[in-house]
Amino acid sequence: GTKDLQKVNIKLRVLFQPNIENLGRLYETLGLDYNERVLPSIANEIMKAVVAGYNAEELVVKREMVSQEIKKTITAKAFNDFNIVLRDISLMDISFGTEFMQAVEAKQVAQQ
């Protein structure tokens, strides 16, 4: 959730590859399905931490900054902790809970 306790859903696209120099160690420690085991958990952990620092309006207004913060943090953690190289990360979609969306619509109607 956001700093102002709004529920938020984020879709993230991640392009990655193993760090070739440590490929053997990666497979030994994490197995062949390393990407399915590691990437979703670190992505969720980091997105929750980053999103908690913003309120809902800031997530919309500062979307690029939020995206860069998520990208930088996930990239570092994936490489440093798991030997996974992230080639590209894109914030595909941000959506909010129905109560928040209804409040936004009501505000827009009231302003018209």
Short mmCIF file of C-alpha atoms in Angstrom, two decimals:
data_model
loop_
_atom_site.label_atom_id
_atom_site.label_comp_id
_atom_site.label_asym_id
_atom_site.label_seq_id
_atom_site.Cartn_x
_atom_site.Cartn_y
_atom_site.Cartn_z
CA GLY A 1 0.00 0.00 0.00
CA THR A 2 0.91 3.63 -0.38
CA LYS A 3 1.99 6.07 2.32
CA ASP A 4 -1.64 7.23 2.54
CA LEU A 5 -2.78 3.58 2.87
CA GLN A 6 -4.25 3.20 -0.62
CA LYS A 7 -4.20 -0.24 -2.21
CA VAL A 8 -2.12 -0.25 -5.39
CA ASN A 9 -1.42 -2.88 -8.04
CA ILE A 10 1.69 -2.61 -10.17
CA LYS A 11 2.57 -4.65 -13.25
CA LEU A 12 6.27 -4.91 -13.91
CA ARG A 13 8.09 -6.36 -16.92
CA VAL A 14 11.61 -7.65 -16.27
CA LEU A 15 14.12 -8.80 -18.90
CA PHE A 16 17.06 -10.65 -17.39
CA GLN A 17 19.89 -13.10 -17.88
CA PRO A 18 22.19 -14.96 -15.52
CA ASN A 19 25.60 -13.48 -14.80
CA ILE A 20 27.66 -15.74 -17.10
CA GLU A 21 30.78 -15.49 -14.91
CA ASN A 22 28.91 -17.13 -12.00
CA LEU A 23 26.55 -19.37 -13.93
CA GLY A 24 27.66 -22.60 -12.23
CA ARG A 25 27.28 -21.11 -8.77
CA LEU A 26 23.87 -19.70 -9.67
CA TYR A 27 22.57 -23.10 -10.80
CA GLU A 28 24.16 -24.86 -7.80
CA THR A 29 22.63 -22.54 -5.22
CA LEU A 30 19.29 -21.69 -6.83
CA GLY A 31 18.66 -24.35 -9.47
CA LEU A 32 17.52 -24.08 -13.07
CA ASP A 33 14.28 -22.34 -12.07
CA TYR A 34 16.18 -19.50 -10.35
CA ASN A 35 14.18 -16.85 -12.17
CA GLU A 36 10.83 -18.20 -10.96
CA ARG A 37 12.09 -18.47 -7.40
CA VAL A 38 14.04 -15.23 -7.06
CA LEU A 39 12.66 -12.49 -9.30
CA PRO A 40 9.02 -12.44 -8.13
CA SER A 41 10.01 -12.34 -4.47
CA ILE A 42 12.61 -9.58 -4.75
CA ALA A 43 10.39 -7.58 -7.11
CA ASN A 44 7.46 -7.73 -4.67
CA GLU A 45 9.66 -6.90 -1.69
CA ILE A 46 11.22 -3.88 -3.38
CA MET A 47 8.01 -2.59 -4.97
CA LYS A 48 6.26 -2.68 -1.58
CA ALA A 49 9.13 -0.79 0.05
CA VAL A 50 9.32 1.86 -2.68
CA VAL A 51 5.54 2.35 -2.98
CA ALA A 52 5.23 2.78 0.80
CA GLY A 53 7.30 5.95 0.49
CA TYR A 54 4.75 7.70 -1.75
CA ASN A 55 1.08 8.59 -1.49
CA ALA A 56 -1.29 7.62 -4.31
CA GLU A 57 -1.17 11.00 -6.04
CA GLU A 58 2.64 11.03 -5.97
CA LEU A 59 2.73 7.59 -7.61
CA VAL A 60 0.83 9.01 -10.55
CA VAL A 61 2.63 12.36 -10.75
CA LYS A 62 6.12 10.98 -10.07
CA ARG A 63 5.70 7.73 -12.00
CA GLU A 64 9.05 7.99 -13.80
CA MET A 65 10.91 8.67 -10.55
CA VAL A 66 9.18 5.72 -8.86
CA SER A 67 10.00 3.52 -11.86
CA GLN A 68 13.68 4.50 -11.73
CA GLU A 69 13.87 3.87 -7.98
CA ILE A 70 12.34 0.41 -8.39
CA LYS A 71 14.62 -0.35 -11.34
CA LYS A 72 17.80 0.76 -9.56
CA THR A 73 17.01 -1.17 -6.37
CA ILE A 74 15.90 -4.41 -8.04
CA THR A 75 18.86 -4.36 -10.44
CA ALA A 76 21.37 -4.00 -7.60
CA LYS A 77 19.76 -6.68 -5.43
CA ALA A 78 19.41 -9.19 -8.29
CA PHE A 79 23.05 -8.79 -9.29
CA ASN A 80 24.68 -8.48 -5.87
CA ASP A 81 22.67 -11.16 -4.06
CA PHE A 82 21.74 -13.61 -6.84
CA ASN A 83 24.09 -13.10 -9.84
CA ILE A 84 21.20 -12.17 -12.11
CA VAL A 85 21.71 -9.37 -14.63
CA LEU A 86 18.60 -7.30 -15.33
CA ARG A 87 18.60 -5.89 -18.85
CA ASP A 88 15.39 -3.90 -18.67
CA ILE A 89 12.63 -3.19 -16.20
CA SER A 90 9.43 -1.41 -17.17
CA LEU A 91 6.60 -0.26 -14.98
CA MET A 92 3.72 -1.40 -17.19
CA ASP A 93 0.69 -0.34 -15.18
CA ILE A 94 -0.29 1.24 -11.89
CA SER A 95 -3.86 0.81 -10.69
CA PHE A 96 -5.55 1.65 -7.41
CA GLY A 97 -8.31 0.14 -5.31
CA THR A 98 -11.94 0.82 -6.22
CA GLU A 99 -12.53 3.18 -3.27
CA PHE A 100 -9.69 5.43 -4.36
CA MET A 101 -10.84 5.42 -7.98
CA GLN A 102 -14.42 6.27 -6.93
CA ALA A 103 -13.11 9.17 -4.81
CA VAL A 104 -11.09 10.48 -7.78
CA GLU A 105 -14.16 10.27 -10.05
CA ALA A 106 -16.34 12.04 -7.46
CA LYS A 107 -13.77 14.81 -7.14
CA GLN A 108 -13.65 15.24 -10.92
CA VAL A 109 -17.46 15.42 -11.14
CA ALA A 110 -17.58 17.96 -8.31
CA GLN A 111 -15.02 20.16 -10.09
CA GLN A 112 -17.03 20.21 -13.33
#
